[in-house]
PDB file of C-alpha atoms in Angstrom:
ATOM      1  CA  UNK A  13     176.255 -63.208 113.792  1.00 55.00           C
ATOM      2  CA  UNK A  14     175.873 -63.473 109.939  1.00 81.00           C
ATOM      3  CA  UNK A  15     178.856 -65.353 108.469  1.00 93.00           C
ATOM      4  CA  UNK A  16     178.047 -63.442 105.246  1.00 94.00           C
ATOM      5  CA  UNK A  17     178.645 -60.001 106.757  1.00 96.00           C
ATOM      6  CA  UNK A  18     182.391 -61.461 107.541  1.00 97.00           C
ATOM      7  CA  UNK A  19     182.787 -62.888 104.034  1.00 97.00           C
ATOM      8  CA  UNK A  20     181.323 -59.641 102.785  1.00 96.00           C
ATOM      9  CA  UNK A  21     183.632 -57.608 104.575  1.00 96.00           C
ATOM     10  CA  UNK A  22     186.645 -59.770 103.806  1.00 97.00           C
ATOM     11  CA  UNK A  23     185.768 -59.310 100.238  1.00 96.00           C
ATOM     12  CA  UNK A  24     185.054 -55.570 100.416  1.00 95.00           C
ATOM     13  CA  UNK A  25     188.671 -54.945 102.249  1.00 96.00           C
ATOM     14  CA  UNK A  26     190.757 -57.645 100.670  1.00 97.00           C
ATOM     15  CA  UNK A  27     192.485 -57.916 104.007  1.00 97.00           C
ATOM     16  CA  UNK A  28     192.245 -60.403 107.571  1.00 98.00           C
ATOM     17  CA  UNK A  29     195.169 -59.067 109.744  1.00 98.00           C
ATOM     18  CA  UNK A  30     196.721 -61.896 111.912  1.00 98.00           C
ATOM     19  CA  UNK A  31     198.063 -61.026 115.379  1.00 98.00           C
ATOM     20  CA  UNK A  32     200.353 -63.253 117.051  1.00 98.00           C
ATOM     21  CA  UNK A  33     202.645 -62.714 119.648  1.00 96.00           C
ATOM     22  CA  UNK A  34     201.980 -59.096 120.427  1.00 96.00           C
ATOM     23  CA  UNK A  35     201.306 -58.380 124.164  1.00 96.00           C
ATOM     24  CA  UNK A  36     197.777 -57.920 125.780  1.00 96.00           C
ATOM     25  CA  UNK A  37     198.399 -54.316 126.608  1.00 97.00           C
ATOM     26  CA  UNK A  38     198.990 -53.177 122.935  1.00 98.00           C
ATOM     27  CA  UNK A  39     196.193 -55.184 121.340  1.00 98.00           C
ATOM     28  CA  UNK A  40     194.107 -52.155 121.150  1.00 98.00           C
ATOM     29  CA  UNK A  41     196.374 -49.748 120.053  1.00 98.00           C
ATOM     30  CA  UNK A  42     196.878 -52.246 117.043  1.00 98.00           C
ATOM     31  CA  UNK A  43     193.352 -52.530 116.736  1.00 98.00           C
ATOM     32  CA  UNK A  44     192.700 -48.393 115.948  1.00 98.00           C
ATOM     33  CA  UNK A  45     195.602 -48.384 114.337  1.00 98.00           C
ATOM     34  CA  UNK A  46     194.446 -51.465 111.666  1.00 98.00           C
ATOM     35  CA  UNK A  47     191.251 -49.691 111.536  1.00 98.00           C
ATOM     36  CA  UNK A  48     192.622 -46.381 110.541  1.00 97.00           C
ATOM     37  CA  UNK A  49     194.335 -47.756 107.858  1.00 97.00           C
ATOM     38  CA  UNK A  50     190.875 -49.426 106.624  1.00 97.00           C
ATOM     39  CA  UNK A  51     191.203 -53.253 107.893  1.00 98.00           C
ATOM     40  CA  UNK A  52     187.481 -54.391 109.381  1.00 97.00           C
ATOM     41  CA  UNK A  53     188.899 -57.982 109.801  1.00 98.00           C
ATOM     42  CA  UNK A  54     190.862 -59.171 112.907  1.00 98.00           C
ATOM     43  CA  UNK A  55     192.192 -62.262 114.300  1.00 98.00           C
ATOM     44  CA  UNK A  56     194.068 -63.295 117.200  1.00 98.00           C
ATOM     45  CA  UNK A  57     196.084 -66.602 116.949  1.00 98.00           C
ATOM     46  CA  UNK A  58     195.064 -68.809 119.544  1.00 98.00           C
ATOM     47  CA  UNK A  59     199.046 -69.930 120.105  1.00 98.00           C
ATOM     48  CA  UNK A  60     199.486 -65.976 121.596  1.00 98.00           C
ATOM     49  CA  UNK A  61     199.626 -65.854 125.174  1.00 97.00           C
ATOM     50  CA  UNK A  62     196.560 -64.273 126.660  1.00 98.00           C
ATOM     51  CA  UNK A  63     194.675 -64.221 123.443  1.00 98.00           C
ATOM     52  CA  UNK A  64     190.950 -65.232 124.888  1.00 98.00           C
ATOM     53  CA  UNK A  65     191.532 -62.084 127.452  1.00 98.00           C
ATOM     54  CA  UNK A  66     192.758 -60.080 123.512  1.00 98.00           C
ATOM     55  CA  UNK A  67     189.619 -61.109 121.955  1.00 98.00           C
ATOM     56  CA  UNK A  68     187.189 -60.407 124.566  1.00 98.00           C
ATOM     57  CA  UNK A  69     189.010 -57.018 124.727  1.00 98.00           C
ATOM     58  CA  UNK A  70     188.900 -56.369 121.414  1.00 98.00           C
ATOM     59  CA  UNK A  71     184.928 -57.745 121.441  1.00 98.00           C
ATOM     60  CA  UNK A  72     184.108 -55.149 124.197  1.00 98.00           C
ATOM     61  CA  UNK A  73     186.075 -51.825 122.697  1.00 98.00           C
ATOM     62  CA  UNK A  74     185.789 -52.852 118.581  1.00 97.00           C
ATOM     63  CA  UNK A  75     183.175 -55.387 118.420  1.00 96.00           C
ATOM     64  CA  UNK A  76     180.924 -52.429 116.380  1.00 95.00           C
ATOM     65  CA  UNK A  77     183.924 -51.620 113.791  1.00 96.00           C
ATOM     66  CA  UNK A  78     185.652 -54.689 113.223  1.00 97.00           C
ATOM     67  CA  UNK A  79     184.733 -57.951 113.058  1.00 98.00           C
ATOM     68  CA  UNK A  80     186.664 -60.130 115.543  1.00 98.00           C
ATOM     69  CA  UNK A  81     188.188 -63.784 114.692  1.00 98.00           C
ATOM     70  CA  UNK A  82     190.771 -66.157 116.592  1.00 98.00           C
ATOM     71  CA  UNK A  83     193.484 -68.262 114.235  1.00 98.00           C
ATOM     72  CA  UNK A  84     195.522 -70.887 114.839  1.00 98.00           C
ATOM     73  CA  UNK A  85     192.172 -72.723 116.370  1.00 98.00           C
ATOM     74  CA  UNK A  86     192.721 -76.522 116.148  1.00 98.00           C
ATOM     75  CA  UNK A  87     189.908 -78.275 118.135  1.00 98.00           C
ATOM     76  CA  UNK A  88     186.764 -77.785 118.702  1.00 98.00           C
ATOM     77  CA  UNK A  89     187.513 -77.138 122.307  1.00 98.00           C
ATOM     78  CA  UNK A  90     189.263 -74.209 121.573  1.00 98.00           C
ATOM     79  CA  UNK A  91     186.904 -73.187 118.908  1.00 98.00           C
ATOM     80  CA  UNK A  92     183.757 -72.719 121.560  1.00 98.00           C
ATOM     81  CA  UNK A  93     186.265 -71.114 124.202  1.00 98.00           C
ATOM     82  CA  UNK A  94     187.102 -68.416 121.754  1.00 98.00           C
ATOM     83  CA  UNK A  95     183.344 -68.161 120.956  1.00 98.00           C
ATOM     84  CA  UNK A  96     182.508 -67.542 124.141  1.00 98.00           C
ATOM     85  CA  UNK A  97     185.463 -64.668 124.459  1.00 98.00           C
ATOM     86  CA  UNK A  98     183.187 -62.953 121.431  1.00 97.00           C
ATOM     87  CA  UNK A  99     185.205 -64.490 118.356  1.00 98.00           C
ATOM     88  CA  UNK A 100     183.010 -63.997 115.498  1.00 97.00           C
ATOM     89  CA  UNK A 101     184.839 -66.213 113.010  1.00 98.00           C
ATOM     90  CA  UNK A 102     187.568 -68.677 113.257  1.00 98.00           C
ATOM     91  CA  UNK A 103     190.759 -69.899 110.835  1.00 98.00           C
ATOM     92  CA  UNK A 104     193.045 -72.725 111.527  1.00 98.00           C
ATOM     93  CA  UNK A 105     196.209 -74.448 109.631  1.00 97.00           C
ATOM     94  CA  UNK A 106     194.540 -77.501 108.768  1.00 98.00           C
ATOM     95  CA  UNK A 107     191.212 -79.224 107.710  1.00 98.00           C
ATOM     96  CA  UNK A 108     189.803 -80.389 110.731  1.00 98.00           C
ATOM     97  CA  UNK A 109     185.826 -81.769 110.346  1.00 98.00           C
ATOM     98  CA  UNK A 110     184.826 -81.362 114.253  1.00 98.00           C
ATOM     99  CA  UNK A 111     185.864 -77.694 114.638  1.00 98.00           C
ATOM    100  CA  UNK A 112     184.069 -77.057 111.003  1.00 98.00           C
ATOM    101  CA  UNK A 113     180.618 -79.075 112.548  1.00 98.00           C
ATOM    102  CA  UNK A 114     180.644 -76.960 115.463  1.00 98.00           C
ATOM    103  CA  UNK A 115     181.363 -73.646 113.994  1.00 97.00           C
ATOM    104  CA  UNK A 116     178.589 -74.515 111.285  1.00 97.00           C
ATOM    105  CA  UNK A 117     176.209 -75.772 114.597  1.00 96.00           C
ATOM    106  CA  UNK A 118     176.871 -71.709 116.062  1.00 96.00           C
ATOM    107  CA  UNK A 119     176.175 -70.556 112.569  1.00 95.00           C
ATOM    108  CA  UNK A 120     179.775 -69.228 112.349  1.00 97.00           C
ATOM    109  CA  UNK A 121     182.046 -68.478 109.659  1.00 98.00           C
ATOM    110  CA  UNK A 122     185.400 -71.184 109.932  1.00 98.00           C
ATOM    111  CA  UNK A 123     187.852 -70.678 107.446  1.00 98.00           C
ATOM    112  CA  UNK A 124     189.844 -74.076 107.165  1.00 98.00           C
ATOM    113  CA  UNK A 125     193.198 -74.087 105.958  1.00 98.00           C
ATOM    114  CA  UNK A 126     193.895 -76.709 102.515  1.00 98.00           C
ATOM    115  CA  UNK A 127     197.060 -76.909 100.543  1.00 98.00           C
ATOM    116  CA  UNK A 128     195.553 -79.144  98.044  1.00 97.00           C
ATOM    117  CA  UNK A 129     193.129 -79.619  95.929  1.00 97.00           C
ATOM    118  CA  UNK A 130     191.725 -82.545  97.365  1.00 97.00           C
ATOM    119  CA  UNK A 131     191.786 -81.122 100.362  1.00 98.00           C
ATOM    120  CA  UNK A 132     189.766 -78.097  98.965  1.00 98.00           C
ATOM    121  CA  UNK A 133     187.337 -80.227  97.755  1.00 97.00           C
ATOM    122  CA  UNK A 134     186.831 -82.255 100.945  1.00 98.00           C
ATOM    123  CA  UNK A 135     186.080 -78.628 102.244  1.00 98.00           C
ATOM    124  CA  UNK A 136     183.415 -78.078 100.152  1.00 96.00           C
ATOM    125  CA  UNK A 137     181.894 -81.351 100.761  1.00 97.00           C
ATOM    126  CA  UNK A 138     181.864 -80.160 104.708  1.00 98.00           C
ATOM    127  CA  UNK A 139     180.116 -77.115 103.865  1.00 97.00           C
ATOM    128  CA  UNK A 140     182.981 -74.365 104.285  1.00 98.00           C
ATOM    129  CA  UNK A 141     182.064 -71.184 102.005  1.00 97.00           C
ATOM    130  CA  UNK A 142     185.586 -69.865 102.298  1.00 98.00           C
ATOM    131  CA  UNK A 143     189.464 -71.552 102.499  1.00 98.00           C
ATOM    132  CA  UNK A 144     192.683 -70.657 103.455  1.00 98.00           C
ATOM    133  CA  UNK A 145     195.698 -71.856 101.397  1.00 98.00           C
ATOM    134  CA  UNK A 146     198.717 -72.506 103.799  1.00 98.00           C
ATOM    135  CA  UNK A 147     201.562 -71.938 103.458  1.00 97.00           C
ATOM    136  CA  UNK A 148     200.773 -69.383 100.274  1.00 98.00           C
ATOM    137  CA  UNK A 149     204.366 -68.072 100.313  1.00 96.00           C
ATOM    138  CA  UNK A 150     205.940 -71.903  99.732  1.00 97.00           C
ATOM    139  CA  UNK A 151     203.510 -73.302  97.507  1.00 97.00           C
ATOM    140  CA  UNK A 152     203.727 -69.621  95.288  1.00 97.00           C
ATOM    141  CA  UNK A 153     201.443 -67.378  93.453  1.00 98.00           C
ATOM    142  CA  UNK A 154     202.047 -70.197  90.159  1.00 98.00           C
ATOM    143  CA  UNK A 155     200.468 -72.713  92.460  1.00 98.00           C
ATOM    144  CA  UNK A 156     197.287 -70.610  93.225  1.00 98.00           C
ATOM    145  CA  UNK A 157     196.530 -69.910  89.681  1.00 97.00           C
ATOM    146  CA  UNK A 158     196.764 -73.581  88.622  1.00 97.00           C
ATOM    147  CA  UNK A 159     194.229 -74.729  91.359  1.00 97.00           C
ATOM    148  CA  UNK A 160     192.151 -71.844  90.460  1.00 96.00           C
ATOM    149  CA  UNK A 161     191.586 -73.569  86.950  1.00 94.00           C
ATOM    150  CA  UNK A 162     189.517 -76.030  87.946  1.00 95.00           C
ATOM    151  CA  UNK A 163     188.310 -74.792  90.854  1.00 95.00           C
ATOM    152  CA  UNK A 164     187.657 -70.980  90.022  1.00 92.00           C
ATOM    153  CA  UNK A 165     184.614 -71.137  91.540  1.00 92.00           C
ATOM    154  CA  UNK A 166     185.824 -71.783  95.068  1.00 94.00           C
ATOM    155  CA  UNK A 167     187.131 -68.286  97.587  1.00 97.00           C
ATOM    156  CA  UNK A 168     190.838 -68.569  98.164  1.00 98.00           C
ATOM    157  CA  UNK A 169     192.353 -66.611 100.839  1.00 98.00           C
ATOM    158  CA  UNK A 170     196.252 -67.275 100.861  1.00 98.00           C
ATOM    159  CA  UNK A 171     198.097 -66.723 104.117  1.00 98.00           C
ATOM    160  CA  UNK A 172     201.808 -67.443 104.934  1.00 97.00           C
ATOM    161  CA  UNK A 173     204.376 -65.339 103.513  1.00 97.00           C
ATOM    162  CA  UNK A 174     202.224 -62.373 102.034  1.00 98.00           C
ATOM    163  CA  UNK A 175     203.882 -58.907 101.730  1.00 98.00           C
ATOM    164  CA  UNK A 176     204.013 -55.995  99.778  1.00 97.00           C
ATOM    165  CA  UNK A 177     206.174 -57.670  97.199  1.00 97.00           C
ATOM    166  CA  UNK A 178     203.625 -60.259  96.369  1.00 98.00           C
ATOM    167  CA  UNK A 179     200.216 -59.341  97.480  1.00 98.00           C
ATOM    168  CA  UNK A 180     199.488 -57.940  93.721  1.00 98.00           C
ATOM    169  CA  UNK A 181     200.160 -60.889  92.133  1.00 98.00           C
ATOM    170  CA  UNK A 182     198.191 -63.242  94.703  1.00 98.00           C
ATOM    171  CA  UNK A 183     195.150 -60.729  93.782  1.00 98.00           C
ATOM    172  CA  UNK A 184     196.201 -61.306  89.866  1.00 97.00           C
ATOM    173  CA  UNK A 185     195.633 -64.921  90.530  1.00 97.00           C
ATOM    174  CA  UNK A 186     192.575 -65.012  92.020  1.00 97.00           C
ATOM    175  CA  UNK A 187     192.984 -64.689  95.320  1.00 98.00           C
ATOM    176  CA  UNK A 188     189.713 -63.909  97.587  1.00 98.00           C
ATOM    177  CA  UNK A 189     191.664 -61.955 100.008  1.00 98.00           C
ATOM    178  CA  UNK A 190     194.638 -62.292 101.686  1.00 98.00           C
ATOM    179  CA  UNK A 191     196.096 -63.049 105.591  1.00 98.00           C
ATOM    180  CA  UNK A 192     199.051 -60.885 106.240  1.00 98.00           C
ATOM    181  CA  UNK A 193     200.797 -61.007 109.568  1.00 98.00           C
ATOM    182  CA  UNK A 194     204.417 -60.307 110.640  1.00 96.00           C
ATOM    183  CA  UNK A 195     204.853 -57.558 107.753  1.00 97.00           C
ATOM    184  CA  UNK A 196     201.560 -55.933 108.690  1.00 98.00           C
ATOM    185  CA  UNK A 197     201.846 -56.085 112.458  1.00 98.00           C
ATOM    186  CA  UNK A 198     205.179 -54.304 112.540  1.00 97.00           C
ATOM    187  CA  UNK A 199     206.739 -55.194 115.824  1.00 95.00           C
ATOM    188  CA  UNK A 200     209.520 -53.050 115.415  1.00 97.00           C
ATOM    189  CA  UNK A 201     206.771 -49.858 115.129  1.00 97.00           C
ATOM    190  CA  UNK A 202     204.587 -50.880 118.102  1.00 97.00           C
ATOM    191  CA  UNK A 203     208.263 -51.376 120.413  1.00 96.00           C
ATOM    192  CA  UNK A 204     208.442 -47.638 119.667  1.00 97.00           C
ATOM    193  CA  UNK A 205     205.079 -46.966 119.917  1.00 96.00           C
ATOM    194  CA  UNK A 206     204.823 -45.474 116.284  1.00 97.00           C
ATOM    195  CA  UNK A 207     201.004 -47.138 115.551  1.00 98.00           C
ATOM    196  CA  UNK A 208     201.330 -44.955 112.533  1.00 98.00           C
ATOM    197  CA  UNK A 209     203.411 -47.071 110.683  1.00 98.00           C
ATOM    198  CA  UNK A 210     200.669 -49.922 110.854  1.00 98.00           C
ATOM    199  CA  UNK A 211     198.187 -47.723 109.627  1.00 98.00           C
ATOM    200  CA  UNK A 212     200.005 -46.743 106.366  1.00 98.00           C
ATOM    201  CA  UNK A 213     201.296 -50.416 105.874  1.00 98.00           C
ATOM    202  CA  UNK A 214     197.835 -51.157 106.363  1.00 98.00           C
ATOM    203  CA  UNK A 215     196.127 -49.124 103.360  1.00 97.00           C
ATOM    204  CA  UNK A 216     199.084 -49.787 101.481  1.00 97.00           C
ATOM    205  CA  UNK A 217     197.790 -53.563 101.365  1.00 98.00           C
ATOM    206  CA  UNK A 218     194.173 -52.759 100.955  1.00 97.00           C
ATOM    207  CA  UNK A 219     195.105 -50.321  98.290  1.00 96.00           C
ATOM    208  CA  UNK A 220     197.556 -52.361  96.318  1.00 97.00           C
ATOM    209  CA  UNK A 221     195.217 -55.731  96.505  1.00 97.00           C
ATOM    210  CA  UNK A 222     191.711 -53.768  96.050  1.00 96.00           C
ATOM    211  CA  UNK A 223     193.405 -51.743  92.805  1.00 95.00           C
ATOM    212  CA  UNK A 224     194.138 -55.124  91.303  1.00 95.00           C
ATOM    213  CA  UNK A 225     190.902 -56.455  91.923  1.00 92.00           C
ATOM    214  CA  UNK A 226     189.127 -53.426  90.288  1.00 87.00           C
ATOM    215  CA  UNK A 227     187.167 -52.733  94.386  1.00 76.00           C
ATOM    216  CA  UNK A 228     188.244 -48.797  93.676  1.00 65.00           C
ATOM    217  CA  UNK A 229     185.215 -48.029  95.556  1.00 67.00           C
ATOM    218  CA  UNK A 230     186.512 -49.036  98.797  1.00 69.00           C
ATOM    219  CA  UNK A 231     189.779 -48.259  98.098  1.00 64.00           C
ATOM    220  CA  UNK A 232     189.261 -44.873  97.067  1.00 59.00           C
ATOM    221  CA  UNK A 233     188.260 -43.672 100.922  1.00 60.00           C
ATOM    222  CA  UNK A 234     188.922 -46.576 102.847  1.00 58.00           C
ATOM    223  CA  UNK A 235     186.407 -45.551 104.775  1.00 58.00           C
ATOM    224  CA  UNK A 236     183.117 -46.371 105.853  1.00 64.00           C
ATOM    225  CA  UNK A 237     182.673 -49.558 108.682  1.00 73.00           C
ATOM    226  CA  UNK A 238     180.549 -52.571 107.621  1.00 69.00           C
ATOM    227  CA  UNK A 239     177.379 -53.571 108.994  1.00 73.00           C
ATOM    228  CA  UNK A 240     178.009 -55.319 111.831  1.00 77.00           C
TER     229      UNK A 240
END
């Protein structure tokens, strides 16, 4: 797989949906439902029960609309098992240099997570095209745009604490994309078995993020899958 065709459609859709703590028998349903509503970025956090049996289902029934990713990985042990289960792309809480070798050894996107400058830097120095600044919702929109300064060169994607309340000014700041969870993946909605609601929370964050970022081409339709 061609870690650019994951950045690319992380860019394009402005939007990585994190699932965590959902059961194995609705991860599909919250797949369609995330697609309908435009996301083409998935991951399942490797701290939900049953998430390598998640991923290779979501591999097998979405692995041609959506590209597929595990979170929460934190060794490279971990990181190959969720290979294997058809992760295309991997994101962790921390900067850890062995899971970023071997995911750079598969040719696979890893998206690290900093909360630092230094530790963005050291990120670059390992190769990683793309961060994740944790916890974005305590360290605040103010905080991304002053690291952005003199790093403006360098793809931010905040995660921790996103909603509709702030996603706007995250894009404002420079934000790459962003990681929503919990306000995304409404567990309320999917206890009811109203997938709908997930689908319009879901274009209301592509919408809102993609409008500030001037992507009105995607937006627009929120159509169209990428080229996986």
């Amino acid at each position: 797989m061609d870690k650019w065709k994951v950045i690319n459609a992380i860019e394009q859709t402005g939007i990585i949906a994190i699932v965590r703590g959902t059961k194995q028998t609705e991860i599909l349903q919250i797949a369609n439902a995330l697609y309908d509503g435009g996301v083409r970025v998935i991951e399942v956090t490797c701290n939900t029960p049953g998430y390598l049996d998640m991923i290779e289902a979501l591999a097998a029934e979405m692995g041609k609309k959506m590209f597929i990713g595990a979170g929460t990985v934190l060794n490279p042990i971990t990181a190959q098992l969720v290979i294997d289960a058809g992760a295309q792309f991997v994101l962790a809480p921390d900067l850890n240099p062995e899971v970023i070798r071997l995911m750079h050894e598969k040719c696979k996107l890893t998206i690290p997570g900093v909360a630092t400058p230094t530790e963005i830097i050291q990120a670059h120095r390992l190769g990683v095209d793309v961060v994740k600044l944790f916890p974005a919702g305590a360290l605040g929109v103010r905080y991304l745009k002053e690291i952005r300064g003199p790093l403006n060169g360098t793809a931010i994607i905040p995660v921790g604490g996103i909603n509709m309340g702030n996603v706007a000014e995250f894009a404002q700041a420079g934000a790459f994309a962003v990681g929503v969870g919990g306000e995304l993946i409404d567990k309320n909605a999917i206890a009811e078995g109203n997938y709908s609601v997930i689908t319009d929370k879901a274009k209301n964050f592509i919408g809102t993020f993609l409008t500030v970022k001037g992507n009105q081409e995607y937006t627009l339709g929120l159509q169209g899958d990428m080229n996986i």
